[in-house]
Amino acid sequence: MKALHIGAGKIGRGFIGAQLIKSGFETTFADVNTELINALNSQKQYTLHIMERDGYEEQITNFSAVEIDSPLFYEHFAQADVVTTAVSMGVLEKLAPIIATALCKRRLRGCDLPLNIICCENGVRATTQLKNFVFQHLDTLSANWCSRTVGFADCSVDRIVPIATFDNPLDVGVERYCEWNIDSGQIVGALPNIVGVHFTENLEALVERKLYTLNTAHCATAYLGAQKGYKFIHQAITDPEIRQLVEQIMEQSSAALCAKFGIDNNLQQHYAQSVLHRFENPLLADTVSRVARDPMRKLSPKLYFAYPALMALKYTLPTDALATAVAAALHYRSDNDFESQQLAVLIEKHGISQTIKSITGITNTTFVECVERKYREF
């Protein structure tokens, strides 16, 4: 079995690519970074550092690397059984014409073996979004061929990969915990045998549970931590005041998730507490600035604060803690973060109330007034 993984960054090397290699796939990394590709091909190995108190190291070997949009890239794509990505949501649309070209080349070679494409991004139905972009670039023959032979399978992924440096720049530090759920109904052919993967027919609930529990709490910890000047997530989450606020934020998001999906409340609370325990790990040295970056994107309607707030409002559940999270994010400023600077300009130009409405998409008067009040209290 052969796998092509697009995106050889820390998530690609530290999670998705590593799992494919450990599953026995003949794995090729693809990236636009020529220096990175050359280093992978030259060294032919790197170390995965499991950053826990009882941590250990794993040697990752038996892989190759190619540049995206090169002849070798299309050759490996034509032979792949599985293609995965870890490139960030914003890159998928730019990647789509290259994927479309690769699919056309695969069709012209007469390959009718099943191919499954799986986007491992932090977003809802990322692979479906890529599929829609890709099909805009396909001719009718290629589109019909894809519909028969190519699966575009959505998934959810969960593993903290902090910014960590090692003597070998290819090495990656990760937490032990990892979760990879794939929508079994979107797979073409047999389910691929990938270590640690859970195939499910109820992906939506798992995706939203992860995004609006872990990511919501992670970002809330970062924005609240930034207000107190903390550098690391583990420092912020052990601050009693921040811990209490984050727990309240998670309670409100969890209540909305339970109402929407019928999730057992006790199971959800257990998951939420396990998330907080993961944040406490000092060896990850996960920085507040990494988690807090791009606040405007993270405040958008489908992401970590606005979406659970809208869910909660729909079911007439409390949202005051989620309003606190929004207010903290609106306050975030960093000289190295363009969006935080842009946010300040918007607030200065349009006022806090209009900025809340335009960025989050929430117009509920009670919620907006609550955010505005909490914003002024910080």
PDB file of N, CA and C in Angstrom, residues 220-288:
ATOM      1  N   ALA A 220      -9.520  29.728  24.490  1.00  0.00           N
ATOM      2  CA  ALA A 220      -9.924  30.503  25.660  1.00  0.00           C
ATOM      3  C   ALA A 220      -8.778  30.618  26.655  1.00  0.00           C
ATOM      4  N   THR A 221      -8.080  29.516  26.885  1.00  0.00           N
ATOM      5  CA  THR A 221      -6.924  29.533  27.788  1.00  0.00           C
ATOM      6  C   THR A 221      -5.863  30.508  27.288  1.00  0.00           C
ATOM      7  N   ALA A 222      -5.637  30.516  25.974  1.00  0.00           N
ATOM      8  CA  ALA A 222      -4.623  31.393  25.395  1.00  0.00           C
ATOM      9  C   ALA A 222      -5.004  32.867  25.536  1.00  0.00           C
ATOM     10  N   TYR A 223      -6.242  33.205  25.198  1.00  0.00           N
ATOM     11  CA  TYR A 223      -6.636  34.616  25.241  1.00  0.00           C
ATOM     12  C   TYR A 223      -6.730  35.134  26.680  1.00  0.00           C
ATOM     13  N   LEU A 224      -7.228  34.297  27.572  1.00  0.00           N
ATOM     14  CA  LEU A 224      -7.258  34.694  28.984  1.00  0.00           C
ATOM     15  C   LEU A 224      -5.855  34.743  29.553  1.00  0.00           C
ATOM     16  N   GLY A 225      -5.005  33.818  29.138  1.00  0.00           N
ATOM     17  CA  GLY A 225      -3.616  33.823  29.591  1.00  0.00           C
ATOM     18  C   GLY A 225      -2.858  35.036  29.108  1.00  0.00           C
ATOM     19  N   ALA A 226      -3.146  35.455  27.879  1.00  0.00           N
ATOM     20  CA  ALA A 226      -2.483  36.641  27.328  1.00  0.00           C
ATOM     21  C   ALA A 226      -2.825  37.886  28.141  1.00  0.00           C
ATOM     22  N   GLN A 227      -4.066  37.954  28.631  1.00  0.00           N
ATOM     23  CA  GLN A 227      -4.471  39.105  29.431  1.00  0.00           C
ATOM     24  C   GLN A 227      -3.667  39.206  30.725  1.00  0.00           C
ATOM     25  N   LYS A 228      -3.174  38.073  31.221  1.00  0.00           N
ATOM     26  CA  LYS A 228      -2.386  38.062  32.456  1.00  0.00           C
ATOM     27  C   LYS A 228      -0.884  37.948  32.190  1.00  0.00           C
ATOM     28  N   GLY A 229      -0.506  37.962  30.932  1.00  0.00           N
ATOM     29  CA  GLY A 229       0.905  37.967  30.600  1.00  0.00           C
ATOM     30  C   GLY A 229       1.595  36.614  30.638  1.00  0.00           C
ATOM     31  N   TYR A 230       0.838  35.522  30.615  1.00  0.00           N
ATOM     32  CA  TYR A 230       1.465  34.203  30.622  1.00  0.00           C
ATOM     33  C   TYR A 230       2.062  33.889  29.244  1.00  0.00           C
ATOM     34  N   LYS A 231       3.173  33.170  29.241  1.00  0.00           N
ATOM     35  CA  LYS A 231       3.828  32.775  28.002  1.00  0.00           C
ATOM     36  C   LYS A 231       3.359  31.410  27.532  1.00  0.00           C
ATOM     37  N   PHE A 232       3.076  30.506  28.479  1.00  0.00           N
ATOM     38  CA  PHE A 232       2.763  29.125  28.123  1.00  0.00           C
ATOM     39  C   PHE A 232       1.341  28.741  28.546  1.00  0.00           C
ATOM     40  N   ILE A 233       0.758  27.822  27.790  1.00  0.00           N
ATOM     41  CA  ILE A 233      -0.585  27.331  28.081  1.00  0.00           C
ATOM     42  C   ILE A 233      -0.627  26.661  29.449  1.00  0.00           C
ATOM     43  N   HIS A 234       0.388  25.859  29.788  1.00  0.00           N
ATOM     44  CA  HIS A 234       0.347  25.146  31.065  1.00  0.00           C
ATOM     45  C   HIS A 234       0.397  26.110  32.253  1.00  0.00           C
ATOM     46  N   GLN A 235       1.007  27.274  32.069  1.00  0.00           N
ATOM     47  CA  GLN A 235       1.007  28.279  33.126  1.00  0.00           C
ATOM     48  C   GLN A 235      -0.382  28.883  33.278  1.00  0.00           C
ATOM     49  N   ALA A 236      -0.999  29.192  32.145  1.00  0.00           N
ATOM     50  CA  ALA A 236      -2.309  29.841  32.176  1.00  0.00           C
ATOM     51  C   ALA A 236      -3.378  28.926  32.768  1.00  0.00           C
ATOM     52  N   ILE A 237      -3.384  27.651  32.385  1.00  0.00           N
ATOM     53  CA  ILE A 237      -4.462  26.763  32.823  1.00  0.00           C
ATOM     54  C   ILE A 237      -4.341  26.398  34.292  1.00  0.00           C
ATOM     55  N   THR A 238      -3.183  26.591  34.891  1.00  0.00           N
ATOM     56  CA  THR A 238      -3.038  26.328  36.327  1.00  0.00           C
ATOM     57  C   THR A 238      -3.274  27.577  37.173  1.00  0.00           C
ATOM     58  N   ASP A 239      -3.568  28.703  36.529  1.00  0.00           N
ATOM     59  CA  ASP A 239      -4.012  29.904  37.243  1.00  0.00           C
ATOM     60  C   ASP A 239      -5.462  29.654  37.673  1.00  0.00           C
ATOM     61  N   PRO A 240      -5.767  29.700  38.970  1.00  0.00           N
ATOM     62  CA  PRO A 240      -7.117  29.335  39.448  1.00  0.00           C
ATOM     63  C   PRO A 240      -8.245  30.130  38.784  1.00  0.00           C
ATOM     64  N   GLU A 241      -8.034  31.433  38.585  1.00  0.00           N
ATOM     65  CA  GLU A 241      -9.080  32.257  37.987  1.00  0.00           C
ATOM     66  C   GLU A 241      -9.325  31.855  36.531  1.00  0.00           C
ATOM     67  N   ILE A 242      -8.245  31.660  35.774  1.00  0.00           N
ATOM     68  CA  ILE A 242      -8.382  31.256  34.371  1.00  0.00           C
ATOM     69  C   ILE A 242      -8.987  29.865  34.287  1.00  0.00           C
ATOM     70  N   ARG A 243      -8.519  28.960  35.148  1.00  0.00           N
ATOM     71  CA  ARG A 243      -9.041  27.595  35.144  1.00  0.00           C
ATOM     72  C   ARG A 243     -10.553  27.601  35.344  1.00  0.00           C
ATOM     73  N   GLN A 244     -11.024  28.375  36.292  1.00  0.00           N
ATOM     74  CA  GLN A 244     -12.459  28.426  36.567  1.00  0.00           C
ATOM     75  C   GLN A 244     -13.231  28.968  35.360  1.00  0.00           C
ATOM     76  N   LEU A 245     -12.693  30.014  34.718  1.00  0.00           N
ATOM     77  CA  LEU A 245     -13.360  30.587  33.556  1.00  0.00           C
ATOM     78  C   LEU A 245     -13.392  29.600  32.383  1.00  0.00           C
ATOM     79  N   VAL A 246     -12.275  28.922  32.149  1.00  0.00           N
ATOM     80  CA  VAL A 246     -12.216  27.957  31.050  1.00  0.00           C
ATOM     81  C   VAL A 246     -13.186  26.807  31.305  1.00  0.00           C
ATOM     82  N   GLU A 247     -13.278  26.353  32.534  1.00  0.00           N
ATOM     83  CA  GLU A 247     -14.231  25.291  32.863  1.00  0.00           C
ATOM     84  C   GLU A 247     -15.665  25.753  32.602  1.00  0.00           C
ATOM     85  N   GLN A 248     -15.971  27.003  32.920  1.00  0.00           N
ATOM     86  CA  GLN A 248     -17.313  27.529  32.663  1.00  0.00           C
ATOM     87  C   GLN A 248     -17.589  27.632  31.166  1.00  0.00           C
ATOM     88  N   ILE A 249     -16.578  28.044  30.412  1.00  0.00           N
ATOM     89  CA  ILE A 249     -16.710  28.123  28.951  1.00  0.00           C
ATOM     90  C   ILE A 249     -16.970  26.742  28.377  1.00  0.00           C
ATOM     91  N   MET A 250     -16.220  25.748  28.858  1.00  0.00           N
ATOM     92  CA  MET A 250     -16.403  24.377  28.384  1.00  0.00           C
ATOM     93  C   MET A 250     -17.771  23.831  28.776  1.00  0.00           C
ATOM     94  N   GLU A 251     -18.248  24.181  29.961  1.00  0.00           N
ATOM     95  CA  GLU A 251     -19.567  23.717  30.402  1.00  0.00           C
ATOM     96  C   GLU A 251     -20.653  24.218  29.454  1.00  0.00           C
ATOM     97  N   GLN A 252     -20.555  25.483  29.039  1.00  0.00           N
ATOM     98  CA  GLN A 252     -21.579  26.045  28.167  1.00  0.00           C
ATOM     99  C   GLN A 252     -21.491  25.468  26.758  1.00  0.00           C
ATOM    100  N   SER A 253     -20.274  25.295  26.254  1.00  0.00           N
ATOM    101  CA  SER A 253     -20.105  24.674  24.947  1.00  0.00           C
ATOM    102  C   SER A 253     -20.555  23.213  24.983  1.00  0.00           C
ATOM    103  N   SER A 254     -20.203  22.509  26.051  1.00  0.00           N
ATOM    104  CA  SER A 254     -20.578  21.099  26.199  1.00  0.00           C
ATOM    105  C   SER A 254     -22.089  20.932  26.272  1.00  0.00           C
ATOM    106  N   ALA A 255     -22.760  21.829  26.990  1.00  0.00           N
ATOM    107  CA  ALA A 255     -24.215  21.750  27.095  1.00  0.00           C
ATOM    108  C   ALA A 255     -24.866  21.888  25.728  1.00  0.00           C
ATOM    109  N   ALA A 256     -24.320  22.772  24.901  1.00  0.00           N
ATOM    110  CA  ALA A 256     -24.854  22.957  23.552  1.00  0.00           C
ATOM    111  C   ALA A 256     -24.613  21.713  22.699  1.00  0.00           C
ATOM    112  N   LEU A 257     -23.423  21.120  22.809  1.00  0.00           N
ATOM    113  CA  LEU A 257     -23.111  19.898  22.060  1.00  0.00           C
ATOM    114  C   LEU A 257     -24.030  18.750  22.472  1.00  0.00           C
ATOM    115  N   CYS A 258     -24.251  18.611  23.778  1.00  0.00           N
ATOM    116  CA  CYS A 258     -25.133  17.546  24.274  1.00  0.00           C
ATOM    117  C   CYS A 258     -26.558  17.740  23.777  1.00  0.00           C
ATOM    118  N   ALA A 259     -26.992  19.001  23.728  1.00  0.00           N
ATOM    119  CA  ALA A 259     -28.345  19.285  23.248  1.00  0.00           C
ATOM    120  C   ALA A 259     -28.473  18.975  21.760  1.00  0.00           C
ATOM    121  N   LYS A 260     -27.442  19.283  20.986  1.00  0.00           N
ATOM    122  CA  LYS A 260     -27.513  19.085  19.538  1.00  0.00           C
ATOM    123  C   LYS A 260     -27.414  17.619  19.142  1.00  0.00           C
ATOM    124  N   PHE A 261     -26.486  16.897  19.763  1.00  0.00           N
ATOM    125  CA  PHE A 261     -26.194  15.540  19.320  1.00  0.00           C
ATOM    126  C   PHE A 261     -26.690  14.446  20.258  1.00  0.00           C
ATOM    127  N   GLY A 262     -27.243  14.814  21.400  1.00  0.00           N
ATOM    128  CA  GLY A 262     -27.687  13.810  22.350  1.00  0.00           C
ATOM    129  C   GLY A 262     -26.524  13.088  23.009  1.00  0.00           C
ATOM    130  N   ILE A 263     -25.375  13.765  23.104  1.00  0.00           N
ATOM    131  CA  ILE A 263     -24.195  13.178  23.747  1.00  0.00           C
ATOM    132  C   ILE A 263     -24.472  13.001  25.230  1.00  0.00           C
ATOM    133  N   ASP A 264     -24.030  11.884  25.782  1.00  0.00           N
ATOM    134  CA  ASP A 264     -24.183  11.652  27.216  1.00  0.00           C
ATOM    135  C   ASP A 264     -23.380  12.696  27.984  1.00  0.00           C
ATOM    136  N   ASN A 265     -24.031  13.400  28.903  1.00  0.00           N
ATOM    137  CA  ASN A 265     -23.391  14.498  29.619  1.00  0.00           C
ATOM    138  C   ASN A 265     -22.181  14.035  30.425  1.00  0.00           C
ATOM    139  N   ASN A 266     -22.276  12.870  31.063  1.00  0.00           N
ATOM    140  CA  ASN A 266     -21.153  12.375  31.868  1.00  0.00           C
ATOM    141  C   ASN A 266     -19.935  12.065  30.992  1.00  0.00           C
ATOM    142  N   LEU A 267     -20.176  11.483  29.822  1.00  0.00           N
ATOM    143  CA  LEU A 267     -19.071  11.193  28.904  1.00  0.00           C
ATOM    144  C   LEU A 267     -18.439  12.482  28.399  1.00  0.00           C
ATOM    145  N   GLN A 268     -19.279  13.478  28.109  1.00  0.00           N
ATOM    146  CA  GLN A 268     -18.761  14.757  27.630  1.00  0.00           C
ATOM    147  C   GLN A 268     -17.931  15.447  28.713  1.00  0.00           C
ATOM    148  N   GLN A 269     -18.396  15.397  29.960  1.00  0.00           N
ATOM    149  CA  GLN A 269     -17.643  16.018  31.052  1.00  0.00           C
ATOM    150  C   GLN A 269     -16.307  15.312  31.263  1.00  0.00           C
ATOM    151  N   HIS A 270     -16.294  13.997  31.110  1.00  0.00           N
ATOM    152  CA  HIS A 270     -15.049  13.246  31.239  1.00  0.00           C
ATOM    153  C   HIS A 270     -14.069  13.659  30.142  1.00  0.00           C
ATOM    154  N   TYR A 271     -14.579  13.812  28.921  1.00  0.00           N
ATOM    155  CA  TYR A 271     -13.734  14.249  27.809  1.00  0.00           C
ATOM    156  C   TYR A 271     -13.190  15.656  28.078  1.00  0.00           C
ATOM    157  N   ALA A 272     -14.040  16.545  28.557  1.00  0.00           N
ATOM    158  CA  ALA A 272     -13.622  17.921  28.833  1.00  0.00           C
ATOM    159  C   ALA A 272     -12.518  17.969  29.887  1.00  0.00           C
ATOM    160  N   GLN A 273     -12.651  17.178  30.927  1.00  0.00           N
ATOM    161  CA  GLN A 273     -11.622  17.163  31.972  1.00  0.00           C
ATOM    162  C   GLN A 273     -10.316  16.569  31.449  1.00  0.00           C
ATOM    163  N   SER A 274     -10.401  15.599  30.560  1.00  0.00           N
ATOM    164  CA  SER A 274      -9.178  15.027  29.981  1.00  0.00           C
ATOM    165  C   SER A 274      -8.457  16.066  29.122  1.00  0.00           C
ATOM    166  N   VAL A 275      -9.216  16.933  28.485  1.00  0.00           N
ATOM    167  CA  VAL A 275      -8.637  18.014  27.683  1.00  0.00           C
ATOM    168  C   VAL A 275      -7.838  18.961  28.578  1.00  0.00           C
ATOM    169  N   LEU A 276      -8.426  19.357  29.692  1.00  0.00           N
ATOM    170  CA  LEU A 276      -7.730  20.257  30.614  1.00  0.00           C
ATOM    171  C   LEU A 276      -6.458  19.611  31.154  1.00  0.00           C
ATOM    172  N   HIS A 277      -6.513  18.317  31.422  1.00  0.00           N
ATOM    173  CA  HIS A 277      -5.336  17.603  31.902  1.00  0.00           C
ATOM    174  C   HIS A 277      -4.213  17.652  30.866  1.00  0.00           C
ATOM    175  N   ARG A 278      -4.556  17.551  29.594  1.00  0.00           N
ATOM    176  CA  ARG A 278      -3.553  17.621  28.535  1.00  0.00           C
ATOM    177  C   ARG A 278      -2.915  19.004  28.485  1.00  0.00           C
ATOM    178  N   PHE A 279      -3.700  20.049  28.724  1.00  0.00           N
ATOM    179  CA  PHE A 279      -3.156  21.409  28.709  1.00  0.00           C
ATOM    180  C   PHE A 279      -2.118  21.626  29.805  1.00  0.00           C
ATOM    181  N   GLU A 280      -2.221  20.861  30.887  1.00  0.00           N
ATOM    182  CA  GLU A 280      -1.348  21.069  32.048  1.00  0.00           C
ATOM    183  C   GLU A 280       0.085  20.581  31.828  1.00  0.00           C
ATOM    184  N   ASN A 281       0.323  19.862  30.756  1.00  0.00           N
ATOM    185  CA  ASN A 281       1.629  19.241  30.510  1.00  0.00           C
ATOM    186  C   ASN A 281       2.703  20.303  30.249  1.00  0.00           C
ATOM    187  N   PRO A 282       3.631  20.527  31.197  1.00  0.00           N
ATOM    188  CA  PRO A 282       4.651  21.568  31.009  1.00  0.00           C
ATOM    189  C   PRO A 282       5.696  21.199  29.969  1.00  0.00           C
ATOM    190  N   LEU A 283       5.863  19.912  29.701  1.00  0.00           N
ATOM    191  CA  LEU A 283       6.890  19.488  28.751  1.00  0.00           C
ATOM    192  C   LEU A 283       6.538  19.872  27.320  1.00  0.00           C
ATOM    193  N   LEU A 284       5.247  20.077  27.062  1.00  0.00           N
ATOM    194  CA  LEU A 284       4.854  20.521  25.725  1.00  0.00           C
ATOM    195  C   LEU A 284       5.312  21.952  25.462  1.00  0.00           C
ATOM    196  N   ALA A 285       5.426  22.735  26.517  1.00  0.00           N
ATOM    197  CA  ALA A 285       5.834  24.144  26.394  1.00  0.00           C
ATOM    198  C   ALA A 285       5.052  24.839  25.269  1.00  0.00           C
ATOM    199  N   ASP A 286       3.755  24.578  25.242  1.00  0.00           N
ATOM    200  CA  ASP A 286       2.880  25.130  24.209  1.00  0.00           C
ATOM    201  C   ASP A 286       2.660  26.609  24.505  1.00  0.00           C
ATOM    202  N   THR A 287       2.969  27.471  23.558  1.00  0.00           N
ATOM    203  CA  THR A 287       2.948  28.905  23.828  1.00  0.00           C
ATOM    204  C   THR A 287       1.561  29.516  23.630  1.00  0.00           C
ATOM    205  N   VAL A 288       1.273  30.506  24.437  1.00  0.00           N
ATOM    206  CA  VAL A 288       0.036  31.273  24.313  1.00  0.00           C
ATOM    207  C   VAL A 288      -0.044  31.916  22.931  1.00  0.00           C
TER     208      VAL A 288
END
